[in-house]
Amino acid sequence: MRERMELALARTDSIIFEVDLETGEVTRYGEFEHFFGHPMGEVPTREDYADRVVHPEDEEEFRRFYDKLADGERNEGEIEYRTDPKLGEERWMRGSVYVKE
């Protein structure tokens, strides 16, 4: 099953993030380093991701969105944001998020 997921992610240029809302720890699947220039283990939490990957102009909205998930104010949603231009090519990202209970 894992091999199929990795193949699908590679073919579609997608990444899956699992976020532990209590600790902020993130598990990533897909070509994270290809997109962001950071090895997966180098950006261990959602806060680190916001600091190092999210465009500075989108960072506040990104944090607010995930804070509402962590606080239980929402259990799903979508967000669009840009990557920080310091990483190279600025990319638009779309996240579809749901909280697994």
Short mmCIF file of N, CA, C and O in Angstrom, two decimals:
data_model
loop_
_atom_site.label_atom_id
_atom_site.label_comp_id
_atom_site.label_asym_id
_atom_site.label_seq_id
_atom_site.Cartn_x
_atom_site.Cartn_y
_atom_site.Cartn_z
N MET A 1 0.82 -1.19 0.00
CA MET A 1 0.00 0.00 0.00
C MET A 1 0.87 1.26 0.00
O MET A 1 0.59 2.20 -0.71
N ARG A 2 1.91 1.27 0.82
CA ARG A 2 2.81 2.43 0.92
C ARG A 2 3.46 2.72 -0.44
O ARG A 2 3.58 3.88 -0.83
N GLU A 3 3.88 1.68 -1.17
CA GLU A 3 4.51 1.87 -2.48
C GLU A 3 3.55 2.53 -3.46
O GLU A 3 3.94 3.39 -4.23
N ARG A 4 2.28 2.13 -3.42
CA ARG A 4 1.28 2.74 -4.31
C ARG A 4 1.09 4.22 -3.98
O ARG A 4 0.97 5.04 -4.87
N MET A 5 1.03 4.52 -2.69
CA MET A 5 0.87 5.92 -2.28
C MET A 5 2.06 6.74 -2.76
O MET A 5 1.89 7.82 -3.33
N GLU A 6 3.28 6.25 -2.55
CA GLU A 6 4.48 6.97 -2.97
C GLU A 6 4.49 7.18 -4.49
O GLU A 6 4.85 8.25 -4.97
N LEU A 7 4.09 6.17 -5.25
CA LEU A 7 4.03 6.29 -6.71
C LEU A 7 3.01 7.35 -7.12
O LEU A 7 3.29 8.20 -7.96
N ALA A 8 1.83 7.32 -6.51
CA ALA A 8 0.80 8.31 -6.83
C ALA A 8 1.26 9.72 -6.49
O ALA A 8 1.05 10.66 -7.26
N LEU A 9 1.92 9.88 -5.35
CA LEU A 9 2.41 11.20 -4.96
C LEU A 9 3.48 11.70 -5.93
O LEU A 9 3.49 12.86 -6.32
N ALA A 10 4.37 10.82 -6.36
CA ALA A 10 5.42 11.21 -7.29
C ALA A 10 4.84 11.60 -8.65
O ALA A 10 5.28 12.57 -9.27
N ARG A 11 3.86 10.87 -9.11
CA ARG A 11 3.27 11.14 -10.44
C ARG A 11 2.44 12.42 -10.47
O ARG A 11 2.28 13.01 -11.52
N THR A 12 1.92 12.82 -9.33
CA THR A 12 1.04 13.99 -9.30
C THR A 12 1.70 15.20 -8.64
O THR A 12 1.03 16.21 -8.43
N ASP A 13 2.99 15.10 -8.31
CA ASP A 13 3.68 16.20 -7.61
C ASP A 13 2.90 16.63 -6.38
O ASP A 13 2.63 17.80 -6.16
N SER A 14 2.53 15.65 -5.57
CA SER A 14 1.75 15.91 -4.37
C SER A 14 2.54 15.51 -3.12
O SER A 14 3.46 14.71 -3.19
N ILE A 15 2.12 16.07 -2.02
CA ILE A 15 2.69 15.75 -0.72
C ILE A 15 1.54 15.57 0.25
O ILE A 15 0.55 16.31 0.20
N ILE A 16 1.66 14.61 1.13
CA ILE A 16 0.69 14.42 2.19
C ILE A 16 1.37 14.73 3.51
O ILE A 16 2.48 14.27 3.77
N PHE A 17 0.70 15.53 4.32
CA PHE A 17 1.19 15.88 5.65
C PHE A 17 0.23 15.30 6.68
O PHE A 17 -0.98 15.46 6.55
N GLU A 18 0.76 14.65 7.69
CA GLU A 18 -0.02 14.27 8.86
C GLU A 18 0.49 15.14 10.00
O GLU A 18 1.68 15.14 10.29
N VAL A 19 -0.41 15.88 10.63
CA VAL A 19 -0.02 16.80 11.69
C VAL A 19 -0.66 16.34 13.00
O VAL A 19 -1.87 16.16 13.08
N ASP A 20 0.17 16.15 14.02
CA ASP A 20 -0.34 15.88 15.36
C ASP A 20 -0.68 17.23 15.97
O ASP A 20 0.20 18.04 16.26
N LEU A 21 -1.96 17.52 16.12
CA LEU A 21 -2.39 18.84 16.57
C LEU A 21 -2.00 19.13 18.01
O LEU A 21 -1.92 20.28 18.41
N GLU A 22 -1.75 18.10 18.80
CA GLU A 22 -1.34 18.32 20.19
C GLU A 22 0.13 18.71 20.29
O GLU A 22 0.50 19.58 21.07
N THR A 23 1.00 18.07 19.49
CA THR A 23 2.44 18.34 19.59
C THR A 23 2.95 19.22 18.46
O THR A 23 4.04 19.77 18.56
N GLY A 24 2.20 19.32 17.35
CA GLY A 24 2.67 20.06 16.19
C GLY A 24 3.59 19.24 15.30
O GLY A 24 4.01 19.69 14.24
N GLU A 25 3.92 18.01 15.72
CA GLU A 25 4.82 17.15 14.94
C GLU A 25 4.17 16.79 13.60
O GLU A 25 2.98 16.52 13.53
N VAL A 26 4.99 16.77 12.55
CA VAL A 26 4.49 16.52 11.21
C VAL A 26 5.20 15.32 10.60
O VAL A 26 6.41 15.19 10.68
N THR A 27 4.40 14.43 9.98
CA THR A 27 4.94 13.34 9.17
C THR A 27 4.60 13.67 7.73
O THR A 27 3.47 14.05 7.43
N ARG A 28 5.58 13.54 6.85
CA ARG A 28 5.38 13.90 5.45
C ARG A 28 5.58 12.70 4.54
O ARG A 28 6.44 11.87 4.80
N TYR A 29 4.79 12.66 3.47
CA TYR A 29 4.92 11.63 2.46
C TYR A 29 5.01 12.35 1.11
O TYR A 29 4.26 13.27 0.85
N GLY A 30 5.92 11.93 0.28
CA GLY A 30 6.10 12.56 -1.02
C GLY A 30 7.45 13.25 -1.10
O GLY A 30 8.30 13.10 -0.24
N GLU A 31 7.63 14.04 -2.13
CA GLU A 31 8.92 14.66 -2.45
C GLU A 31 9.09 16.02 -1.78
O GLU A 31 9.27 17.03 -2.44
N PHE A 32 9.03 16.04 -0.46
CA PHE A 32 9.14 17.29 0.28
C PHE A 32 10.41 18.06 -0.08
O PHE A 32 10.38 19.25 -0.35
N GLU A 33 11.54 17.38 -0.09
CA GLU A 33 12.82 18.04 -0.37
C GLU A 33 12.83 18.63 -1.78
O GLU A 33 13.34 19.73 -2.00
N HIS A 34 12.22 17.94 -2.74
CA HIS A 34 12.15 18.43 -4.12
C HIS A 34 11.41 19.77 -4.19
O HIS A 34 11.84 20.69 -4.87
N PHE A 35 10.32 19.89 -3.44
CA PHE A 35 9.54 21.12 -3.47
C PHE A 35 10.18 22.26 -2.70
O PHE A 35 10.11 23.41 -3.10
N PHE A 36 10.76 21.95 -1.55
CA PHE A 36 11.14 23.01 -0.62
C PHE A 36 12.62 23.12 -0.34
O PHE A 36 13.05 24.03 0.36
N GLY A 37 13.42 22.18 -0.81
CA GLY A 37 14.86 22.26 -0.60
C GLY A 37 15.29 21.94 0.82
O GLY A 37 16.42 22.21 1.19
N HIS A 38 14.40 21.39 1.63
CA HIS A 38 14.73 20.98 2.99
C HIS A 38 14.48 19.48 3.11
O HIS A 38 13.42 19.00 2.71
N PRO A 39 15.39 18.73 3.68
CA PRO A 39 15.09 17.32 3.98
C PRO A 39 13.90 17.24 4.92
O PRO A 39 13.69 18.12 5.75
N MET A 40 13.10 16.17 4.80
CA MET A 40 11.89 16.04 5.61
C MET A 40 12.16 16.22 7.10
O MET A 40 11.41 16.89 7.79
N GLY A 41 13.22 15.63 7.61
CA GLY A 41 13.49 15.69 9.04
C GLY A 41 13.99 17.04 9.52
O GLY A 41 14.06 17.30 10.71
N GLU A 42 14.30 17.93 8.60
CA GLU A 42 14.85 19.24 8.96
C GLU A 42 13.76 20.23 9.37
O GLU A 42 14.04 21.26 9.95
N VAL A 43 12.53 19.95 9.03
CA VAL A 43 11.41 20.84 9.35
C VAL A 43 10.39 19.99 10.13
O VAL A 43 9.42 19.51 9.58
N PRO A 44 10.63 19.79 11.42
CA PRO A 44 9.87 18.78 12.16
C PRO A 44 8.46 19.17 12.61
O PRO A 44 7.66 18.30 12.90
N THR A 45 8.14 20.46 12.72
CA THR A 45 6.82 20.83 13.23
C THR A 45 6.11 21.79 12.29
O THR A 45 6.70 22.40 11.39
N ARG A 46 4.83 21.95 12.56
CA ARG A 46 4.01 22.90 11.79
C ARG A 46 4.55 24.31 11.93
O ARG A 46 4.58 25.09 10.97
N GLU A 47 4.99 24.68 13.12
CA GLU A 47 5.55 26.01 13.35
C GLU A 47 6.83 26.21 12.53
O GLU A 47 7.03 27.27 11.94
N ASP A 48 7.69 25.19 12.50
CA ASP A 48 8.91 25.28 11.69
C ASP A 48 8.57 25.45 10.21
O ASP A 48 9.19 26.22 9.49
N TYR A 49 7.55 24.71 9.76
CA TYR A 49 7.11 24.79 8.37
C TYR A 49 6.65 26.22 8.06
O TYR A 49 7.04 26.80 7.05
N ALA A 50 5.83 26.77 8.94
CA ALA A 50 5.34 28.14 8.72
C ALA A 50 6.50 29.13 8.67
O ALA A 50 6.53 30.02 7.82
N ASP A 51 7.47 28.95 9.55
CA ASP A 51 8.63 29.86 9.60
C ASP A 51 9.52 29.74 8.37
O ASP A 51 10.06 30.74 7.90
N ARG A 52 9.71 28.53 7.87
CA ARG A 52 10.74 28.30 6.86
C ARG A 52 10.23 28.07 5.45
O ARG A 52 11.01 28.16 4.50
N VAL A 53 8.94 27.78 5.29
CA VAL A 53 8.44 27.42 3.96
C VAL A 53 7.36 28.38 3.46
O VAL A 53 7.33 28.73 2.29
N VAL A 54 6.47 28.82 4.34
CA VAL A 54 5.33 29.65 3.93
C VAL A 54 5.79 31.08 3.64
O VAL A 54 6.60 31.65 4.37
N HIS A 55 5.27 31.65 2.58
CA HIS A 55 5.56 33.03 2.18
C HIS A 55 5.26 33.96 3.36
O HIS A 55 4.21 33.82 4.00
N PRO A 56 6.14 34.91 3.65
CA PRO A 56 5.91 35.82 4.79
C PRO A 56 4.55 36.52 4.75
O PRO A 56 3.94 36.75 5.79
N GLU A 57 4.06 36.86 3.56
CA GLU A 57 2.78 37.55 3.46
C GLU A 57 1.59 36.62 3.73
O GLU A 57 0.48 37.09 3.98
N ASP A 58 1.80 35.30 3.66
CA ASP A 58 0.73 34.33 3.87
C ASP A 58 0.83 33.64 5.23
O ASP A 58 -0.05 32.88 5.61
N GLU A 59 1.90 33.92 5.95
CA GLU A 59 2.19 33.19 7.18
C GLU A 59 1.10 33.38 8.25
O GLU A 59 0.69 32.41 8.90
N GLU A 60 0.62 34.59 8.44
CA GLU A 60 -0.39 34.84 9.47
C GLU A 60 -1.67 34.06 9.19
O GLU A 60 -2.24 33.42 10.08
N GLU A 61 -2.13 34.08 7.94
CA GLU A 61 -3.34 33.34 7.57
C GLU A 61 -3.12 31.83 7.74
O GLU A 61 -4.00 31.12 8.23
N PHE A 62 -1.95 31.35 7.34
CA PHE A 62 -1.60 29.94 7.49
C PHE A 62 -1.67 29.53 8.96
O PHE A 62 -2.29 28.53 9.32
N ARG A 63 -1.06 30.31 9.83
CA ARG A 63 -1.06 30.00 11.26
C ARG A 63 -2.48 30.04 11.84
O ARG A 63 -2.87 29.19 12.63
N ARG A 64 -3.24 31.05 11.45
CA ARG A 64 -4.62 31.19 11.95
C ARG A 64 -5.46 29.96 11.54
O ARG A 64 -6.22 29.42 12.35
N PHE A 65 -5.30 29.53 10.29
CA PHE A 65 -6.04 28.37 9.78
C PHE A 65 -5.74 27.13 10.62
O PHE A 65 -6.65 26.44 11.08
N TYR A 66 -4.46 26.85 10.85
CA TYR A 66 -4.08 25.65 11.59
C TYR A 66 -4.35 25.79 13.09
O TYR A 66 -4.64 24.79 13.76
N ASP A 67 -4.31 26.99 13.61
CA ASP A 67 -4.66 27.19 15.02
C ASP A 67 -6.13 26.84 15.25
O ASP A 67 -6.48 26.25 16.27
N LYS A 68 -7.00 27.19 14.30
CA LYS A 68 -8.42 26.85 14.43
C LYS A 68 -8.62 25.34 14.41
O LYS A 68 -9.50 24.82 15.10
N LEU A 69 -7.83 24.62 13.62
CA LEU A 69 -7.90 23.16 13.64
C LEU A 69 -7.45 22.62 15.00
O LEU A 69 -8.10 21.77 15.59
N ALA A 70 -6.32 23.13 15.47
CA ALA A 70 -5.76 22.66 16.75
C ALA A 70 -6.69 22.98 17.91
O ALA A 70 -6.79 22.20 18.87
N ASP A 71 -7.39 24.10 17.84
CA ASP A 71 -8.29 24.52 18.92
C ASP A 71 -9.66 23.86 18.83
O ASP A 71 -10.51 24.07 19.69
N GLY A 72 -9.90 23.10 17.75
CA GLY A 72 -11.18 22.43 17.58
C GLY A 72 -12.28 23.32 17.03
O GLY A 72 -13.45 22.94 17.01
N GLU A 73 -11.92 24.52 16.56
CA GLU A 73 -12.91 25.43 15.99
C GLU A 73 -13.38 24.98 14.61
O GLU A 73 -14.43 25.40 14.14
N ARG A 74 -12.60 24.14 13.97
CA ARG A 74 -12.97 23.58 12.67
C ARG A 74 -12.37 22.18 12.59
O ARG A 74 -11.39 21.89 13.26
N ASN A 75 -12.95 21.33 11.75
CA ASN A 75 -12.38 20.00 11.59
C ASN A 75 -12.05 19.66 10.15
O ASN A 75 -11.67 18.53 9.84
N GLU A 76 -12.19 20.66 9.27
CA GLU A 76 -11.80 20.48 7.88
C GLU A 76 -11.71 21.84 7.21
O GLU A 76 -12.14 22.85 7.76
N GLY A 77 -11.16 21.86 6.01
CA GLY A 77 -11.09 23.10 5.26
C GLY A 77 -10.01 23.05 4.19
O GLY A 77 -9.30 22.06 4.05
N GLU A 78 -9.92 24.11 3.44
CA GLU A 78 -8.89 24.26 2.41
C GLU A 78 -8.20 25.59 2.60
O GLU A 78 -8.82 26.57 3.02
N ILE A 79 -6.92 25.60 2.27
CA ILE A 79 -6.14 26.82 2.35
C ILE A 79 -5.20 26.87 1.15
O ILE A 79 -4.70 25.85 0.70
N GLU A 80 -5.01 28.06 0.63
CA GLU A 80 -4.02 28.30 -0.43
C GLU A 80 -3.00 29.29 0.10
O GLU A 80 -3.37 30.27 0.77
N TYR A 81 -1.74 29.03 -0.20
CA TYR A 81 -0.66 29.91 0.24
C TYR A 81 0.51 29.73 -0.71
O TYR A 81 0.57 28.78 -1.48
N ARG A 82 1.43 30.68 -0.64
CA ARG A 82 2.63 30.61 -1.48
C ARG A 82 3.81 30.15 -0.65
O ARG A 82 3.82 30.31 0.57
N THR A 83 4.81 29.61 -1.33
CA THR A 83 6.05 29.27 -0.65
C THR A 83 6.93 30.51 -0.60
O THR A 83 6.80 31.43 -1.41
N ASP A 84 7.82 30.51 0.36
CA ASP A 84 8.74 31.63 0.54
C ASP A 84 9.67 31.73 -0.66
O ASP A 84 10.31 30.74 -1.04
N PRO A 85 9.78 32.91 -1.30
CA PRO A 85 10.64 33.05 -2.47
C PRO A 85 12.12 32.81 -2.16
O PRO A 85 12.90 32.55 -3.07
N LYS A 86 12.51 32.84 -0.89
CA LYS A 86 13.90 32.54 -0.53
C LYS A 86 14.26 31.09 -0.84
O LYS A 86 15.43 30.75 -0.93
N LEU A 87 13.24 30.24 -1.02
CA LEU A 87 13.49 28.83 -1.33
C LEU A 87 13.76 28.61 -2.82
O LEU A 87 14.06 27.51 -3.23
N GLY A 88 13.61 29.65 -3.61
CA GLY A 88 13.76 29.52 -5.06
C GLY A 88 12.48 29.96 -5.72
O GLY A 88 11.93 31.00 -5.40
N GLU A 89 11.97 29.13 -6.60
CA GLU A 89 10.74 29.44 -7.31
C GLU A 89 9.57 29.52 -6.33
O GLU A 89 9.34 28.62 -5.53
N GLU A 90 8.84 30.64 -6.38
CA GLU A 90 7.65 30.78 -5.55
C GLU A 90 6.56 29.88 -6.12
O GLU A 90 6.29 29.90 -7.31
N ARG A 91 5.96 29.06 -5.28
CA ARG A 91 4.92 28.13 -5.72
C ARG A 91 3.64 28.38 -4.94
O ARG A 91 3.69 28.72 -3.77
N TRP A 92 2.51 28.17 -5.59
CA TRP A 92 1.23 28.19 -4.91
C TRP A 92 0.95 26.79 -4.42
O TRP A 92 1.13 25.82 -5.14
N MET A 93 0.51 26.70 -3.17
CA MET A 93 0.17 25.43 -2.56
C MET A 93 -1.29 25.45 -2.17
O MET A 93 -1.81 26.50 -1.77
N ARG A 94 -1.95 24.32 -2.29
CA ARG A 94 -3.34 24.19 -1.83
C ARG A 94 -3.38 23.02 -0.87
O ARG A 94 -2.97 21.92 -1.21
N GLY A 95 -3.88 23.28 0.30
CA GLY A 95 -4.03 22.23 1.30
C GLY A 95 -5.48 21.91 1.54
O GLY A 95 -6.27 22.81 1.79
N SER A 96 -5.83 20.65 1.43
CA SER A 96 -7.16 20.16 1.82
C SER A 96 -6.94 19.41 3.12
O SER A 96 -6.18 18.45 3.17
N VAL A 97 -7.62 19.85 4.15
CA VAL A 97 -7.33 19.36 5.49
C VAL A 97 -8.58 18.80 6.15
O VAL A 97 -9.67 19.35 6.00
N TYR A 98 -8.41 17.69 6.85
CA TYR A 98 -9.47 17.20 7.71
C TYR A 98 -8.85 16.61 8.96
O TYR A 98 -7.71 16.12 8.93
N VAL A 99 -9.57 16.70 10.05
CA VAL A 99 -9.09 16.18 11.32
C VAL A 99 -9.62 14.76 11.47
O VAL A 99 -10.83 14.53 11.40
N LYS A 100 -8.71 13.85 11.68
CA LYS A 100 -9.06 12.45 11.89
C LYS A 100 -9.20 12.23 13.39
O LYS A 100 -8.29 12.51 14.16
N GLU A 101 -10.34 11.80 13.79
CA GLU A 101 -10.62 11.61 15.23
C GLU A 101 -10.24 10.21 15.65
O GLU A 101 -10.24 9.30 14.98
#
